[in-house]
Coordinates of C-alpha atoms in Angstrom, one line a residue:
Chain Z
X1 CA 43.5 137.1 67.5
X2 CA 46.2 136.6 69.8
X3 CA 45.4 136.3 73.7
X4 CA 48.0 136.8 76.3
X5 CA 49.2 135.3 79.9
X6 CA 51.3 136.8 82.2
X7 CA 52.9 133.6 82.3
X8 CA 55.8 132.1 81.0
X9 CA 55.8 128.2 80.0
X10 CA 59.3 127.5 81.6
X11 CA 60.5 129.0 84.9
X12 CA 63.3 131.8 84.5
X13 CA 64.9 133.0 87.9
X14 CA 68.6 134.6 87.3
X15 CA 70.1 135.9 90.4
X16 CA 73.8 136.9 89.4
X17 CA 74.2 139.6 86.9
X18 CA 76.5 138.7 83.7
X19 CA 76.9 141.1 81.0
X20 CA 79.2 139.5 79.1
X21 CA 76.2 136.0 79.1
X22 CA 73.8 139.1 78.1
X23 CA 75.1 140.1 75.1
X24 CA 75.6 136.1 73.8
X25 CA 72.0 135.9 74.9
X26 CA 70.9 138.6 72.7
X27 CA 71.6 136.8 69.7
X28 CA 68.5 134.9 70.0
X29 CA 66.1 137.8 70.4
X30 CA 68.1 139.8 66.8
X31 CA 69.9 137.7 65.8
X32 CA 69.6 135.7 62.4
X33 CA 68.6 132.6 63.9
X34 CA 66.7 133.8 67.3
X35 CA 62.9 133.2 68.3
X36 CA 62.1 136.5 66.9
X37 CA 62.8 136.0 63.1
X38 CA 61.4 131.9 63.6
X39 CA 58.5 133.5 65.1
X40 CA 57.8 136.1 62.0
X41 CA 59.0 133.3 59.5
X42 CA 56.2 130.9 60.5
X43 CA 53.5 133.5 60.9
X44 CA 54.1 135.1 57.5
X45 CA 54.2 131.0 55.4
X46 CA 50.9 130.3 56.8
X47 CA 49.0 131.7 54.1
X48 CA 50.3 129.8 51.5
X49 CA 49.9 126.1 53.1
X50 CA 47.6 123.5 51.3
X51 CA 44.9 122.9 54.1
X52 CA 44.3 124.0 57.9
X53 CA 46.6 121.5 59.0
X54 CA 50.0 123.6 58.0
X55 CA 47.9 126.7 58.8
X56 CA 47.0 125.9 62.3
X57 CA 50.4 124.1 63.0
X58 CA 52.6 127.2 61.6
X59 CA 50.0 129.8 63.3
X60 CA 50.4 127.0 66.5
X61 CA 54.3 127.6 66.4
X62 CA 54.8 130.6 65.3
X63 CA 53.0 131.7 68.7
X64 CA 55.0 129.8 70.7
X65 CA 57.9 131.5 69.3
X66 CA 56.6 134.9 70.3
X67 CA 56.4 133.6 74.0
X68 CA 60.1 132.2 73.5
X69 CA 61.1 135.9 72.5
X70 CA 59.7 136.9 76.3
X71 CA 61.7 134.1 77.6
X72 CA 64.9 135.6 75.9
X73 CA 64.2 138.9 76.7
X74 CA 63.5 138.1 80.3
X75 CA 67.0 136.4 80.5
X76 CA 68.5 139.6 78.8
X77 CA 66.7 141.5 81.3
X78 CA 67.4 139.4 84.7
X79 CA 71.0 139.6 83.5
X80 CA 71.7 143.2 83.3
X81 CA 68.9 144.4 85.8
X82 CA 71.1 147.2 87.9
X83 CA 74.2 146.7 85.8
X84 CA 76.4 149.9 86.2
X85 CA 77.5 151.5 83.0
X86 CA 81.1 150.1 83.8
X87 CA 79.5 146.6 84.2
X88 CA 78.2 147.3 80.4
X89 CA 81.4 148.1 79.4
X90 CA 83.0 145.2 80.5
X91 CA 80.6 142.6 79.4
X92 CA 81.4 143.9 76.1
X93 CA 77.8 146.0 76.1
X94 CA 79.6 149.3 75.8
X95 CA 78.1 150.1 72.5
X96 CA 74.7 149.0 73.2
X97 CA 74.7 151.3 76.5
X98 CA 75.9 154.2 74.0
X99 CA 72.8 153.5 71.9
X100 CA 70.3 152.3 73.6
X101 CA 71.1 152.9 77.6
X102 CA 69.7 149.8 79.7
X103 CA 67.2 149.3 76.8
X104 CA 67.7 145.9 75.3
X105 CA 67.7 145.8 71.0
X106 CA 67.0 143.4 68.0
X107 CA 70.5 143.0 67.5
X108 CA 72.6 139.8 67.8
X109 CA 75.9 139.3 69.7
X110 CA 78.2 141.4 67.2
X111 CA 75.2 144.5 67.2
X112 CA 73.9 143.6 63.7
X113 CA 70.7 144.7 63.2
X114 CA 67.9 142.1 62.9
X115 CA 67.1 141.6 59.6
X116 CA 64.2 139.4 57.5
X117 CA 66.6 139.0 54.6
X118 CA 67.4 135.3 56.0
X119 CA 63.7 134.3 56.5
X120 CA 62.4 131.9 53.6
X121 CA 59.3 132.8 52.1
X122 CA 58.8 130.6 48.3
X123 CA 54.9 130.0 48.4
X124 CA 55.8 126.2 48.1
X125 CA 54.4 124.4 51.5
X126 CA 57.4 121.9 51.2
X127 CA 60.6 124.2 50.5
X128 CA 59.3 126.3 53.1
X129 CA 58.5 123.8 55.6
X130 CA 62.5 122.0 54.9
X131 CA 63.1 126.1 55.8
X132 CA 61.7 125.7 59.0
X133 CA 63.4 122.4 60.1
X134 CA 66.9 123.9 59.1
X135 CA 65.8 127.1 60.8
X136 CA 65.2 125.0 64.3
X137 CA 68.3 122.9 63.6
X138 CA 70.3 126.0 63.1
X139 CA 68.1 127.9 66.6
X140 CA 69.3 124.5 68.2
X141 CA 72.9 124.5 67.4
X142 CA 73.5 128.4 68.8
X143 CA 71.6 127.3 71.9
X144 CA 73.8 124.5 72.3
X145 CA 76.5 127.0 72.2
X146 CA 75.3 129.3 74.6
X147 CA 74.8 126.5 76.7
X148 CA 78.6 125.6 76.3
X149 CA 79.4 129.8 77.1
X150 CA 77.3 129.6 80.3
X151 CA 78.1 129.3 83.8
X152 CA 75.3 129.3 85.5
X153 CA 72.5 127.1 86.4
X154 CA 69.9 129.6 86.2
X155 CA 71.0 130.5 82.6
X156 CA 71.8 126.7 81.4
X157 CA 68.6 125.6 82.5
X158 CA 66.2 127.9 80.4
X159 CA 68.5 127.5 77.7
X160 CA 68.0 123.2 77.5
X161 CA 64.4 123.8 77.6
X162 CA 64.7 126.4 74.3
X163 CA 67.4 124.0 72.8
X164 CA 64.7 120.8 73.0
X165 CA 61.6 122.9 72.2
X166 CA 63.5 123.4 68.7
X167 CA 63.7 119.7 68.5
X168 CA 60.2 119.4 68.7
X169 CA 59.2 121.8 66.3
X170 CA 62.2 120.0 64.2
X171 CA 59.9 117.1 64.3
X172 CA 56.7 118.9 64.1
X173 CA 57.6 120.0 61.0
X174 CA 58.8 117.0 59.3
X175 CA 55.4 115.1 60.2
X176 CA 54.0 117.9 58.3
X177 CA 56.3 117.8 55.7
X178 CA 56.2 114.2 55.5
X179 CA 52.4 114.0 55.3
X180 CA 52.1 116.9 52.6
X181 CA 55.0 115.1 50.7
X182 CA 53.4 112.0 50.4
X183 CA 50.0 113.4 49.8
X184 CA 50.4 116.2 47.3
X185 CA 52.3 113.5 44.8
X186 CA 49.1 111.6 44.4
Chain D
X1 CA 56.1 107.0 56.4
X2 CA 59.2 109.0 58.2
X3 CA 61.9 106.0 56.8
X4 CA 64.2 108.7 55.7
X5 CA 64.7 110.9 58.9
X6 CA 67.6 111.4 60.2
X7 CA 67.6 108.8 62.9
X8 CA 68.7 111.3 65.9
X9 CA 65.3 112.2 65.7
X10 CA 62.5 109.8 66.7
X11 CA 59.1 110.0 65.6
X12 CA 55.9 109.3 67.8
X13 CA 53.7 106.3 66.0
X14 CA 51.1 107.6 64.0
X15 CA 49.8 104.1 63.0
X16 CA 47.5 101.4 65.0
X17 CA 51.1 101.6 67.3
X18 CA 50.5 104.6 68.9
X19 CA 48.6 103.0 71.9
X20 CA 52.2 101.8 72.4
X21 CA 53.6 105.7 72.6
X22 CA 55.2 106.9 75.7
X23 CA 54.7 110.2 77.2
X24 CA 56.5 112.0 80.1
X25 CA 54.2 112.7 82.9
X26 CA 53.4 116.6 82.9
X27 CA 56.0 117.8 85.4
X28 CA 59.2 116.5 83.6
X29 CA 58.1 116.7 80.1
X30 CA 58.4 120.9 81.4
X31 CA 62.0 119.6 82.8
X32 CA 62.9 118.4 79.6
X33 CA 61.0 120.7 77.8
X34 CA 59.5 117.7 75.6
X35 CA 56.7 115.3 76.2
X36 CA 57.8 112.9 74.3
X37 CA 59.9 110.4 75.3
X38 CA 61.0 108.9 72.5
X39 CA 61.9 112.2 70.9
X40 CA 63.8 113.7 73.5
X41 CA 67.4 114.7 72.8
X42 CA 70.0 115.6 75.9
X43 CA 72.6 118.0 75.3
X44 CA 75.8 116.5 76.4
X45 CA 75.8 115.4 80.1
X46 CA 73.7 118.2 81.2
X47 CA 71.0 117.7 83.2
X48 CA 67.5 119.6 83.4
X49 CA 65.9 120.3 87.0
X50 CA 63.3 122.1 87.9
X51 CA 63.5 125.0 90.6
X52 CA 61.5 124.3 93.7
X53 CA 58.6 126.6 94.2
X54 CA 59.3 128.6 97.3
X55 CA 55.9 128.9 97.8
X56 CA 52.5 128.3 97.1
X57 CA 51.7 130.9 94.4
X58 CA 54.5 130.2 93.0
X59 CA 53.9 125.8 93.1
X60 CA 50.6 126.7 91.2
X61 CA 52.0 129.2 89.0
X62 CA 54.5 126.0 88.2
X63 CA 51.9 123.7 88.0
X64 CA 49.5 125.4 85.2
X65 CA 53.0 125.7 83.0
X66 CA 53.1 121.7 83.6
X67 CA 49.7 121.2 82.3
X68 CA 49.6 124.3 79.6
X69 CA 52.6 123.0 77.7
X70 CA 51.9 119.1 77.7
X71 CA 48.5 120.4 76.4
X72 CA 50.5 122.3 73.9
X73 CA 52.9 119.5 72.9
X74 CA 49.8 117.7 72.2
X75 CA 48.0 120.6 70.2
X76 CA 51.4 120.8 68.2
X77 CA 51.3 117.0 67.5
X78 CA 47.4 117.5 66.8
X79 CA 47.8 120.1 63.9
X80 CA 49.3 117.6 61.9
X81 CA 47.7 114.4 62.6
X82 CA 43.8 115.7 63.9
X83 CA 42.3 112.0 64.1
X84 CA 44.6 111.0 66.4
X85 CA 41.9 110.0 68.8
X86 CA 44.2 109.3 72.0
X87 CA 46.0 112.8 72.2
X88 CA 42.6 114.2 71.2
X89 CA 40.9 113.6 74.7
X90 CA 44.5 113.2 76.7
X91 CA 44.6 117.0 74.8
X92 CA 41.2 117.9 76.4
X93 CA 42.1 116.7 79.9
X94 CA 45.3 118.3 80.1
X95 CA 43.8 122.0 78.8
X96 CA 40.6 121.0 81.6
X97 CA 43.3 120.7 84.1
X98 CA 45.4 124.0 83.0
X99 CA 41.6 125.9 83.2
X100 CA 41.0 125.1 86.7
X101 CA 44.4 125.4 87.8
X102 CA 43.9 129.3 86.0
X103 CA 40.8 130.1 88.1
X104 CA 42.5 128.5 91.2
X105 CA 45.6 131.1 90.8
X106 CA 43.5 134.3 89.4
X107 CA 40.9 133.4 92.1
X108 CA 43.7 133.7 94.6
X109 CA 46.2 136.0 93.6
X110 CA 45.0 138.4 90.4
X111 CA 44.4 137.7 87.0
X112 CA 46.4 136.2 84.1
X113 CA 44.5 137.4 81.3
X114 CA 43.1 140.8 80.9
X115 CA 39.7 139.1 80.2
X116 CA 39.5 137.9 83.3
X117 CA 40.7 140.7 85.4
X118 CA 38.5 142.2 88.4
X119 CA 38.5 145.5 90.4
X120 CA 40.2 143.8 93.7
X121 CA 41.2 146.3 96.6
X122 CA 41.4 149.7 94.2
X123 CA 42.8 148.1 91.2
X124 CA 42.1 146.1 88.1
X125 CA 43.8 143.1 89.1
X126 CA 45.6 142.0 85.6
X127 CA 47.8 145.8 86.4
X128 CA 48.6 144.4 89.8
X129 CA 49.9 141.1 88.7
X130 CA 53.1 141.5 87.7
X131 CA 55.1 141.2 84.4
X132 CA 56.8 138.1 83.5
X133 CA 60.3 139.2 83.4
X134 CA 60.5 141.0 86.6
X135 CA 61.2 137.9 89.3
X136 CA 60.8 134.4 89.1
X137 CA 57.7 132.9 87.3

């Protein structure tokens, strides 16, 4: 079962509204490398991993991704909260408005659907655990960019904690991989 | 074990070494958003802070997150390598700590979990604690 806090691990407080940042943002809540699909990727390979270790550390992660798609969302949220349908329009959100009003979407920046066509799924604990590493390297490198888009303290500082939490699932899942690698050729 | 790893990315000892491993304390390894030391990366010259509580619920509220995810970091580092003793109990005093900081805040202010919610002044109190996303923590 899953329990839930109204809590969030990492303090998000953003005071000046910035359409245009939202829509970059959304990328990581639909987009094909955001918390959302790591968090359905590592939930759905759990079944197929050799002992409780991988089970417990993909079930472990996957759930932490779920509370990073909260964190994303809030951000989304803080940044259009009272936007006008103007400000929409200029921060590029024209579209999404048309659609969706002040409703946020599983889309990323460009308004592609989300989709689970990029989320690895082989029944082999070590392709899909190399998966995962190169799907936190890849959520690193866009939070690096949305780092290098923002302008604002309150938005850049969120975003460094999601950019390091990726490296240490990164090396989360390399101990596992490492051990299972070593392990399964005896 | 981890020769081939890119070398950007450090590993915490797994051997007899590990007494040797450094951890952040609680409150920056939040700030950084990693507890350990050796595996932290920066992002060019940016710098994390932490926001200063501007008050007391909100200094407490800070404080569980400080406690929950080193307790986490832990429990991630745990799933892979369950004997290792050390982060085993540093694991169990850390979640102690994030337990009765919970009942200090839900005690005070409403309940975090549904489980623990309570009919306070009219209203279950997990409905009168409000959502994440609305303001602050």
């Amino acid at each position: 079962m899953f329990k839930y806090a109204k809590r969030k691990p990492f303090m998000i407080d953003i005071k000046k509204r910035d359409t245009r940042m939202a829509k970059y943002v959304l990328t990581q809540y639909g987009g094909p490398y955001g918390e959302l699909g790591a968090a359905l990727r590592y939930l759905n390979q759990r079944y197929t991993m050799p002992d409780e270790r991988g089970r417990t550390l993909l079930t472990d992660i996957g759930t932490e991704e779920f509370s990073h798609v909260e964190m994303i969302c809030t951000m989304i949220y803080q940044l259009t909260r009272g936007a006008s349908v103007k400000e929409f329009e200029e921060g590029g959100m024209g579209g999404s408005f048309a659609t969706h009003g002040t409703e946020m979407f599983m889309v990323d920046s460009n308004g592609q659907d989300f989709s689970v066509t990029g989320i690895g799924a082989t029944g082999d604990p070590l392709a899909d655990l190399y998966e995962d590493m190169a799907a936190e390297e890849k959520a690193r490198t866009v939070y690096e960019h949305l780092i290098d888009l923002a302008n604002d303290e309150d938005v850049i500082q969120p975003l460094l904690y999601l950019r390091q939490r990726e490296i240490v699932h990164f090396n989360r899942f390399k101990q596992m991989y490492e051990i299972y690698k070593k392990e399964l050729k005896k | 074990m981890f020769e081939s790893l890119n070398p950007l990315y450090f590993y915490p000892y797994v051997d007899d070494e590990r007494e040797s491993q450094d951890l952040f304390p609680v409150k920056e390894a939040t700030m950084y958003g990693n507890l350990f030391k050796n595996e932290y990366v920066p992002y060019k010259n940016y710098v994390p802070k932490l926001k200063q509580a501007k008050n007391q619920k909100e200094k407490l509220i800070m404080d569980i997150s400080f406690y929950s995810n080193a307790s986490h970091d832990l429990e991630l580092y745990l799933d892979a390598d369950p004997s290792n003793q050390e982060y085993a109990l540093l694991h169990e005093k850390y979640s102690k700590k994030t337990m009765e900081l919970e009942k200090e805040y839900e005690e005070k202010y409403g309940a975090l979990c549904a489980q623990n919610g309570k009919y306070k002044d009219g209203y279950f109190s997990y409905v009168t604690q409000p959502s994440v996303w609305l303001k602050g923590e």
